[in-house]
Amino acid sequence: MSHSPAPATGAGASARPRSSNAVVAVLALAGIVVSTMQTLVIPIVPELPRLLDASASDAAWAVTATLLAAAVATPVVGRLGDMYGKRRMLLTSLVLLVAGSVVCALSDSLVPMIAGRVLQGLAAAVVPLGISVMRDELPGDRLAGATALMSASLGVGGALGLPAAAFIADNFDWHVLFWTSAALGAVALVLVPLIVPASPARTGGRFDLVGSLGLSAALVSLLLAVSKGADWGWTSATTLGLGAAAVVFVLAWGWWELRTEQPLVDLRATARRQVLFTNLASVAFGFSMFAMSLVLPRLIQLPEETGYGLGRSMLTVGLVMAPQGLVMMAMAPLSAAISKARGPKVTLMVGAVIVAAGYGLNILLMSEIWHLVLASCVIGAGVGFAYGAMPALIMGAVPASETAAANSLNTLMRSIGTSVASAVAGVVLAQLTTSFGGFPLPSENGFRVVMGIGAGAALLAFVLAGFLPRRSAGASAAAATRAPEPSPELTTG
């Protein structure tokens, strides 16, 4: 694969020293906007069949479509960012977000709603693109903190967006949710070209269309089987067929990627120990983080008469989970400081231990609102540490010309973890039930089992992080900003 020379360390930042804070702020805002978009629909999910005049299984596609679109877009858009410009693809993603939000805001039936949600999902690569822009534009001493903040924007937007969405859904027409998403996206769309510079570092070359189609087919098959397996039946022909198809597509895609001259994903680079084990740990962390998002809302909303439910509203759910996002943001500079002093491997392992401890705390304390706030904040602190370390580990192992593609693949790994968490938690809660008013509800032990699995996933991430190579203090930050050696084959787009 051909690469273009990256700018020297801090080159972009030194040319615009006064604008670096603004660049970080605008990119973090864009990340928050995208993650907020993903949570805005949560309060109205139970009402979607009535609102869209559709069956419950059909209305669920308004959520599933976004998941599939995001999975397909993230690695593809990341690669296009490396080839044709990260800011260009960042703006394209924001345009799709705004367009999708407007389509949803004008929708009253299922088909346009799904179309709008697909467009929204195609904007999911904003966070890895933003991290990649930071690598091009910021000096090494600022990069770790900035990328940690950008990674935290995923949790911040989700945590803050949920109570806002619940408030809007309770007090206004549901279309206002999507007009709000469109307005936030428009703000980011105006600020990015004004504040964020266009990086000259591009790989050029030819886009791997066959590879993108193969990976898309594999991801759609896998995520459809995982997300819809409970509805279709885990042993149904459809679910098993999609699982088998995913395996075949992955093998065929890997064969192609290893033989094509300019692959969508450089599998040889992905197999390097630092990249491989960071991505594996990301899957485990994505699973662990999302397990809490599945347990807490249901536990808070179940009737008090069950003996363990808290009987509160969706707005309360949002308010309970909002502090978690603020804690994640607060952890960004501390995560960067530990990475600088001890290396991002240590930061990732510390985050895993904190997340596991948070789940352990939640297993013991789950009978009061403050118990859940405390546990979610502890888990959020651990996630903040880990999400700040992952980009540093990835960027410390790949050349600048592959930053967006590598970060996008890492983001995809987290998304796969969240999808698997949703399926596993759904199976556990469906099996461990108690009868209430003649209807089965998840039992208290069911919630504890899911929390235990979440803790186990965090400990698995800790073990996987232990296989990462040792680095001296600050080595990863230096590697993340080091320009690769020029080659006679290099081209600049």
Coordinates of C-alpha atoms in Angstrom, one line a residue:
M1 CA 0.0 0.0 0.0
S2 CA 1.3 3.4 -0.8
H3 CA 1.5 6.1 1.8
S4 CA 2.1 9.9 1.8
P5 CA 4.5 11.4 4.2
A6 CA 2.8 12.7 7.3
P7 CA 3.5 16.2 8.7
A8 CA 6.2 16.4 11.2
T9 CA 5.4 16.3 14.9
G10 CA 3.2 19.2 15.8
A11 CA 3.6 20.8 12.4
G12 CA 0.0 21.7 12.0
A13 CA -0.3 22.9 15.6
S14 CA 2.8 25.1 15.4
A15 CA 1.4 26.9 12.4
R16 CA -1.9 27.6 14.2
P17 CA -0.9 27.6 17.9
R18 CA -3.9 29.7 19.0
S19 CA -6.5 27.6 17.2
S20 CA -5.5 24.2 18.7
N21 CA -7.9 24.5 21.7
A22 CA -10.7 25.4 19.3
V23 CA -9.9 22.5 17.0
V24 CA -10.2 20.1 19.9
A25 CA -13.4 21.7 21.2
V26 CA -15.1 21.5 17.7
L27 CA -14.1 18.0 17.1
A28 CA -15.3 16.9 20.5
L29 CA -18.5 18.7 19.9
A30 CA -19.0 16.8 16.6
G31 CA -18.4 13.5 18.5
I32 CA -20.9 14.4 21.1
V33 CA -23.5 15.4 18.4
V34 CA -23.1 12.0 16.7
S35 CA -23.4 10.0 20.0
T36 CA -26.4 12.1 21.1
M37 CA -28.1 11.2 17.8
Q38 CA -27.8 7.5 18.7
T39 CA -29.6 8.0 22.0
L40 CA -32.4 10.4 21.0
V41 CA -34.6 7.6 19.7
I42 CA -34.4 5.5 22.9
P43 CA -37.3 7.1 24.8
I44 CA -39.8 6.6 21.9
V45 CA -38.7 3.0 21.0
P46 CA -41.7 1.4 22.9
E47 CA -44.1 3.9 21.0
L48 CA -42.6 3.4 17.5
P49 CA -45.1 0.8 16.4
R50 CA -48.0 3.2 17.2
L51 CA -46.2 6.3 15.9
L52 CA -45.2 4.6 12.6
D53 CA -48.3 2.4 12.2
A54 CA -46.2 -0.7 12.0
S55 CA -45.7 -4.0 13.8
A56 CA -43.2 -4.1 16.7
S57 CA -40.8 -6.3 14.7
D58 CA -40.9 -3.9 11.7
A59 CA -40.5 -0.8 13.9
A60 CA -37.4 -2.3 15.5
W61 CA -35.7 -1.8 12.2
A62 CA -35.6 1.9 13.0
V63 CA -32.9 1.0 15.5
T64 CA -31.3 -2.0 13.7
A65 CA -30.9 0.0 10.5
T66 CA -28.7 2.6 12.3
L67 CA -26.6 -0.2 13.8
L68 CA -25.9 -1.8 10.4
A69 CA -25.3 1.5 8.6
A70 CA -22.8 2.5 11.3
A71 CA -20.9 -0.8 11.2
V72 CA -20.6 -0.6 7.4
A73 CA -19.7 3.1 7.2
T74 CA -17.1 3.3 10.0
P75 CA -14.2 1.3 8.3
V76 CA -15.1 2.5 4.8
V77 CA -15.3 6.2 5.7
G78 CA -12.1 5.9 7.8
R79 CA -10.2 4.5 4.8
L80 CA -11.6 7.2 2.5
G81 CA -10.5 9.8 5.1
D82 CA -6.9 8.6 4.8
M83 CA -7.1 8.6 1.0
Y84 CA -9.0 11.8 0.2
G85 CA -8.9 14.0 3.4
K86 CA -10.1 13.5 6.9
R87 CA -11.9 16.8 7.2
R88 CA -13.6 16.2 3.9
M89 CA -15.0 12.9 5.1
L90 CA -15.9 14.4 8.5
L91 CA -18.0 17.1 6.7
T92 CA -19.6 14.4 4.5
S93 CA -20.5 12.4 7.6
L94 CA -22.1 15.5 9.3
V95 CA -24.1 16.3 6.1
L96 CA -25.5 12.7 6.2
L97 CA -26.3 13.2 9.8
V98 CA -28.3 16.4 9.2
A99 CA -30.0 14.9 6.1
G100 CA -31.0 11.8 8.0
S101 CA -32.3 13.8 10.9
V102 CA -34.5 16.0 8.7
V103 CA -35.9 12.9 6.9
C104 CA -36.8 11.4 10.3
A105 CA -38.3 14.6 11.5
L106 CA -40.6 14.7 8.4
S107 CA -41.5 11.0 8.7
D108 CA -44.8 9.6 9.8
S109 CA -44.4 6.1 8.4
L110 CA -41.8 3.3 8.6
V111 CA -40.0 3.4 5.3
P112 CA -38.8 7.1 5.5
M113 CA -38.0 6.6 9.1
I114 CA -35.7 3.7 8.3
A115 CA -34.1 5.6 5.4
G116 CA -33.4 8.6 7.7
R117 CA -32.0 6.3 10.4
V118 CA -29.7 4.7 7.8
L119 CA -28.4 8.1 6.8
Q120 CA -27.8 9.0 10.5
G121 CA -25.9 5.7 11.0
L122 CA -23.6 6.6 8.1
A123 CA -22.2 9.4 10.2
A124 CA -20.8 7.1 12.9
A125 CA -17.1 7.5 11.7
V126 CA -17.0 11.1 13.0
V127 CA -15.1 10.1 16.3
P128 CA -12.3 8.1 14.7
L129 CA -12.0 10.8 12.0
G130 CA -11.7 13.4 14.6
I131 CA -9.0 11.5 16.5
S132 CA -7.1 11.2 13.2
V133 CA -7.3 14.9 12.5
M134 CA -5.9 15.5 16.0
R135 CA -2.9 13.3 15.2
D136 CA -2.2 15.5 12.2
E137 CA -2.7 18.9 13.8
L138 CA -1.7 18.7 17.5
P139 CA 1.8 18.5 19.1
G140 CA 2.7 15.3 20.9
D141 CA 2.3 16.8 24.4
R142 CA -1.4 17.6 23.7
L143 CA -2.3 14.6 21.6
A144 CA -3.0 12.1 24.4
G145 CA -5.4 14.4 26.3
A146 CA -7.2 15.5 23.2
T147 CA -7.8 12.0 21.9
A148 CA -8.9 10.9 25.3
L149 CA -11.5 13.7 25.3
M150 CA -12.6 12.8 21.8
S151 CA -13.0 9.2 22.8
A152 CA -15.0 10.2 25.8
S153 CA -17.4 12.2 23.6
L154 CA -19.0 8.8 22.7
G155 CA -20.1 8.3 26.3
V156 CA -20.8 12.0 27.0
G157 CA -23.2 12.4 24.2
G158 CA -25.0 9.3 25.1
A159 CA -25.3 10.1 28.8
L160 CA -26.4 13.7 28.3
G161 CA -28.6 13.0 25.3
L162 CA -30.8 10.5 27.1
P163 CA -32.3 12.8 29.8
A164 CA -32.7 15.5 27.1
A165 CA -34.4 13.1 24.8
A166 CA -36.7 11.9 27.6
F167 CA -37.6 15.5 28.5
I168 CA -38.4 16.3 24.8
A169 CA -40.4 13.1 24.3
D170 CA -42.5 13.8 27.4
N171 CA -43.2 17.4 26.7
F172 CA -43.2 17.9 22.9
D173 CA -44.1 16.1 19.7
W174 CA -41.7 13.3 19.0
H175 CA -40.5 14.8 15.7
V176 CA -38.8 17.5 17.8
L177 CA -36.2 14.9 18.8
F178 CA -35.0 14.7 15.2
W179 CA -35.2 18.4 14.6
T180 CA -33.0 18.8 17.6
S181 CA -30.5 16.3 16.1
A182 CA -30.6 18.2 12.8
A183 CA -29.9 21.5 14.6
L184 CA -27.0 20.1 16.5
G185 CA -25.5 18.6 13.4
A186 CA -25.9 21.9 11.5
V187 CA -24.0 23.7 14.3
A188 CA -21.1 21.2 14.0
L189 CA -21.3 21.4 10.2
V190 CA -20.8 25.1 10.3
L191 CA -18.0 25.1 12.9
V192 CA -15.8 22.3 11.4
P193 CA -14.9 24.1 8.1
L194 CA -14.4 27.4 10.1
I195 CA -12.1 25.9 12.8
V196 CA -10.7 22.6 11.7
P197 CA -7.8 22.8 9.1
A198 CA -7.6 20.4 6.2
S199 CA -4.6 18.1 6.6
P200 CA -2.3 17.8 3.5
A201 CA -1.4 14.2 4.5
R202 CA -3.2 11.8 2.2
T203 CA -2.4 8.3 0.9
G204 CA -4.1 8.7 -2.5
G205 CA -4.3 5.5 -4.5
R206 CA -7.4 3.5 -5.5
F207 CA -10.2 2.6 -3.2
D208 CA -10.7 -1.1 -2.5
L209 CA -14.4 -1.5 -3.6
V210 CA -14.3 -5.3 -3.5
G211 CA -12.9 -5.2 0.0
S212 CA -15.5 -2.7 1.2
L213 CA -18.4 -4.8 -0.2
G214 CA -17.0 -8.0 1.3
L215 CA -16.5 -6.4 4.7
S216 CA -20.0 -4.8 4.5
A217 CA -21.6 -8.2 3.7
A218 CA -19.8 -9.9 6.6
L219 CA -20.7 -7.2 9.1
V220 CA -24.4 -7.0 8.0
S221 CA -24.7 -10.8 8.2
L222 CA -23.0 -11.0 11.6
L223 CA -24.9 -8.1 13.2
L224 CA -28.3 -9.1 11.8
A225 CA -27.8 -12.6 13.3
V226 CA -26.8 -11.1 16.6
S227 CA -29.3 -8.3 16.8
K228 CA -32.4 -10.2 15.5
G229 CA -31.5 -13.7 16.7
A230 CA -33.8 -13.4 19.7
D231 CA -36.8 -12.5 17.5
W232 CA -36.1 -15.1 14.8
G233 CA -34.9 -17.8 17.2
W234 CA -31.2 -18.6 17.8
T235 CA -31.5 -21.9 16.1
S236 CA -33.7 -20.8 13.2
A237 CA -32.6 -21.3 9.7
T238 CA -32.3 -17.5 9.1
T239 CA -30.1 -16.9 12.1
L240 CA -27.8 -19.9 11.5
G241 CA -27.7 -19.1 7.8
L242 CA -26.6 -15.5 8.5
G243 CA -24.0 -16.7 10.9
A244 CA -22.6 -19.1 8.4
A245 CA -22.7 -16.4 5.7
A246 CA -20.7 -14.1 8.0
V247 CA -18.0 -16.7 8.4
V248 CA -17.8 -17.3 4.6
F249 CA -17.7 -13.6 3.8
V250 CA -15.0 -12.9 6.4
L251 CA -12.8 -15.7 5.0
A252 CA -13.3 -14.5 1.4
W253 CA -12.7 -10.9 2.4
G254 CA -9.5 -11.8 4.3
W255 CA -8.2 -13.8 1.3
W256 CA -8.8 -10.7 -0.9
E257 CA -7.3 -8.2 1.5
L258 CA -4.1 -10.2 1.7
R259 CA -3.7 -10.3 -2.0
T260 CA -4.8 -6.9 -3.2
E261 CA -2.3 -4.1 -3.6
Q262 CA -4.2 -1.4 -1.8
P263 CA -6.5 -3.1 0.7
L264 CA -9.3 -1.5 2.7
V265 CA -7.8 -2.8 5.9
D266 CA -4.1 -3.7 6.1
L267 CA -4.5 -7.1 7.8
R268 CA -0.8 -7.5 8.2
A269 CA -0.7 -4.3 10.2
T270 CA -3.8 -5.3 12.1
A271 CA -2.1 -8.6 13.1
R272 CA 0.7 -6.7 14.9
R273 CA 0.5 -7.5 18.6
Q274 CA -0.2 -4.0 19.8
V275 CA -3.0 -3.5 17.2
L276 CA -4.5 -7.0 17.6
F277 CA -4.7 -7.1 21.3
T278 CA -6.0 -3.5 21.5
N279 CA -8.8 -4.4 19.2
L280 CA -9.6 -7.6 21.1
A281 CA -9.7 -5.6 24.3
S282 CA -12.0 -3.1 22.6
V283 CA -14.5 -5.8 21.8
A284 CA -14.5 -6.9 25.5
F285 CA -14.8 -3.3 26.7
G286 CA -17.6 -2.5 24.3
F287 CA -19.4 -5.5 25.7
S288 CA -18.8 -4.5 29.3
M289 CA -19.8 -0.9 28.9
F290 CA -23.0 -1.7 27.1
A291 CA -24.1 -4.3 29.6
M292 CA -24.7 -1.5 32.2
S293 CA -26.7 0.5 29.6
L294 CA -29.1 -2.5 29.3
V295 CA -29.5 -3.3 33.0
L296 CA -29.9 0.1 34.6
P297 CA -32.8 1.5 32.5
R298 CA -34.9 -1.7 33.0
L299 CA -34.1 -1.9 36.7
I300 CA -35.1 1.7 37.3
Q301 CA -38.3 1.4 35.4
L302 CA -39.6 -1.9 36.8
P303 CA -42.5 -1.5 39.3
E304 CA -41.6 -1.1 42.9
E305 CA -44.0 -3.9 43.7
T306 CA -41.5 -6.4 42.3
G307 CA -39.3 -5.8 45.3
Y308 CA -36.3 -4.7 43.3
G309 CA -37.6 -2.4 40.6
L310 CA -37.5 1.4 41.4
G311 CA -40.7 2.4 39.5
R312 CA -39.2 5.5 38.0
S313 CA -39.7 7.3 34.6
M314 CA -37.4 7.4 31.5
L315 CA -36.4 10.9 32.5
T316 CA -35.1 9.5 35.8
V317 CA -33.2 6.9 33.8
G318 CA -31.5 9.7 31.9
L319 CA -30.7 11.7 35.0
V320 CA -29.2 8.7 36.7
M321 CA -26.9 7.9 33.7
A322 CA -26.0 11.5 32.9
P323 CA -23.3 11.9 35.6
Q324 CA -21.5 8.9 34.0
G325 CA -20.8 11.0 30.8
L326 CA -19.4 13.9 32.9
V327 CA -17.2 11.5 34.8
M328 CA -15.9 10.1 31.5
M329 CA -15.0 13.6 30.3
A330 CA -13.3 14.4 33.7
M331 CA -11.2 11.3 33.3
A332 CA -9.7 12.3 30.0
P333 CA -6.8 14.4 31.3
L334 CA -6.1 11.9 34.1
S335 CA -6.0 9.1 31.5
A336 CA -3.6 11.1 29.4
A337 CA -1.4 11.8 32.4
I338 CA -1.1 8.1 33.3
S339 CA -0.5 7.2 29.6
K340 CA 2.3 9.7 29.5
A341 CA 3.9 8.5 32.7
R342 CA 3.4 4.8 32.5
G343 CA 2.2 4.1 29.0
P344 CA -1.3 3.5 27.6
K345 CA -1.1 -0.2 28.3
V346 CA -1.2 0.5 32.0
T347 CA -4.0 3.0 31.6
L348 CA -6.1 0.4 29.7
M349 CA -5.5 -2.2 32.4
V350 CA -6.4 0.3 35.2
G351 CA -9.6 1.2 33.4
A352 CA -10.5 -2.5 33.1
V353 CA -10.1 -3.0 36.8
I354 CA -12.2 0.0 37.7
V355 CA -15.0 -1.2 35.4
A356 CA -15.0 -4.6 37.0
A357 CA -15.1 -3.0 40.4
G358 CA -18.0 -0.9 39.4
Y359 CA -20.0 -3.9 38.3
G360 CA -19.1 -5.7 41.6
L361 CA -20.4 -2.6 43.5
N362 CA -23.6 -2.7 41.5
I363 CA -24.2 -6.3 42.3
L364 CA -24.1 -5.5 46.0
L365 CA -25.9 -2.1 45.8
M366 CA -28.9 -1.9 43.5
S367 CA -31.8 -1.0 45.7
E368 CA -31.6 2.8 45.7
I369 CA -31.2 5.5 43.1
W370 CA -27.9 6.7 44.6
H371 CA -26.6 3.1 44.4
L372 CA -27.1 3.1 40.7
V373 CA -25.6 6.6 40.2
L374 CA -22.5 5.6 42.2
A375 CA -22.0 2.3 40.2
S376 CA -22.5 4.0 36.9
C377 CA -20.0 6.7 37.7
V378 CA -17.4 4.2 38.8
I379 CA -18.0 2.2 35.5
G380 CA -17.9 5.5 33.6
A381 CA -14.5 6.4 35.2
G382 CA -13.1 3.1 34.1
V383 CA -14.4 3.5 30.5
G384 CA -13.0 7.0 30.4
F385 CA -9.5 5.6 31.2
A386 CA -9.8 2.8 28.7
Y387 CA -11.3 4.8 25.8
G388 CA -8.5 7.4 26.3
A389 CA -5.8 4.7 26.0
M390 CA -7.1 2.8 23.0
P391 CA -6.4 5.5 20.3
A392 CA -2.9 6.1 21.8
L393 CA -2.2 2.3 21.5
I394 CA -3.5 2.2 17.9
M395 CA -1.7 5.4 16.8
G396 CA 1.5 4.1 18.4
A397 CA 1.5 1.1 16.1
V398 CA 0.4 2.4 12.7
P399 CA 1.8 5.1 10.3
A400 CA 0.1 8.5 10.1
S401 CA -1.2 7.6 6.6
E402 CA -3.4 4.8 8.1
T403 CA -4.6 6.6 11.2
A404 CA -8.2 7.1 10.2
A405 CA -8.6 3.5 8.9
A406 CA -7.0 2.0 12.0
N407 CA -9.0 4.1 14.5
S408 CA -12.2 3.3 12.6
L409 CA -11.5 -0.4 12.8
N410 CA -11.0 0.0 16.5
T411 CA -14.3 1.8 16.9
L412 CA -16.0 -1.0 14.9
M413 CA -14.6 -3.5 17.3
R414 CA -16.2 -1.7 20.2
S415 CA -19.5 -1.6 18.3
I416 CA -19.4 -5.4 17.7
G417 CA -18.8 -5.8 21.5
T418 CA -21.9 -3.7 22.3
S419 CA -24.0 -5.7 19.8
V420 CA -23.0 -9.0 21.3
A421 CA -23.7 -7.6 24.8
S422 CA -27.2 -6.7 23.8
A423 CA -27.8 -10.2 22.5
V424 CA -26.3 -12.0 25.6
A425 CA -28.1 -9.7 28.1
G426 CA -31.3 -10.3 26.2
V427 CA -30.9 -14.1 26.4
V428 CA -30.0 -14.0 30.1
L429 CA -32.9 -11.7 31.1
A430 CA -35.3 -13.7 29.0
Q431 CA -34.3 -16.9 30.8
L432 CA -34.1 -15.7 34.3
T433 CA -37.6 -14.3 34.9
T434 CA -40.2 -13.9 37.7
S435 CA -44.0 -13.8 37.3
F436 CA -45.5 -10.4 38.1
G437 CA -49.3 -9.9 37.5
G438 CA -49.3 -13.0 35.2
F439 CA -46.5 -11.6 33.1
P440 CA -42.8 -12.6 33.1
L441 CA -40.3 -10.0 34.1
P442 CA -36.5 -10.2 34.4
S443 CA -35.7 -11.4 37.9
E444 CA -33.3 -9.7 40.3
N445 CA -30.8 -12.6 39.9
G446 CA -31.1 -12.1 36.1
F447 CA -29.8 -8.5 36.5
R448 CA -27.0 -9.6 38.8
V449 CA -25.9 -12.3 36.3
V450 CA -25.7 -9.7 33.5
M451 CA -23.7 -7.4 35.8
G452 CA -21.4 -10.4 36.6
I453 CA -20.9 -11.0 32.9
G454 CA -20.1 -7.3 32.4
A455 CA -17.5 -7.6 35.2
G456 CA -16.1 -10.7 33.5
A457 CA -15.8 -8.9 30.2
A458 CA -13.9 -6.1 31.8
L459 CA -11.5 -8.6 33.4
L460 CA -11.1 -10.3 30.0
A461 CA -10.1 -6.9 28.6
F462 CA -7.5 -6.6 31.5
V463 CA -6.0 -10.0 30.5
L464 CA -5.9 -9.1 26.8
A465 CA -4.2 -5.8 27.6
G466 CA -1.6 -7.7 29.5
F467 CA -0.4 -9.2 26.2
L468 CA 0.3 -5.7 24.8
P469 CA 4.0 -4.9 24.4
R470 CA 5.7 -2.9 27.2
R471 CA 6.6 0.7 26.4
S472 CA 8.6 3.2 28.2
A473 CA 6.9 6.3 29.4
G474 CA 5.8 8.6 26.6
A475 CA 6.9 6.1 23.9
S476 CA 3.4 5.7 22.5
A477 CA 2.7 9.4 22.4
A478 CA 6.0 9.9 20.5
A479 CA 5.1 7.1 18.1
A480 CA 1.7 8.5 17.6
T481 CA 3.1 11.7 16.1
R482 CA 6.2 10.3 14.4
A483 CA 6.2 10.6 10.6
P484 CA 6.9 7.5 8.7
E485 CA 10.0 7.3 6.5
P486 CA 9.3 8.6 3.0
S487 CA 9.3 6.0 0.2
P488 CA 9.8 6.5 -3.6
E489 CA 6.2 5.2 -4.0
L490 CA 4.6 7.8 -1.8
T491 CA 2.0 10.0 -3.4
T492 CA 0.3 13.1 -2.1
G493 CA -3.4 13.7 -2.9

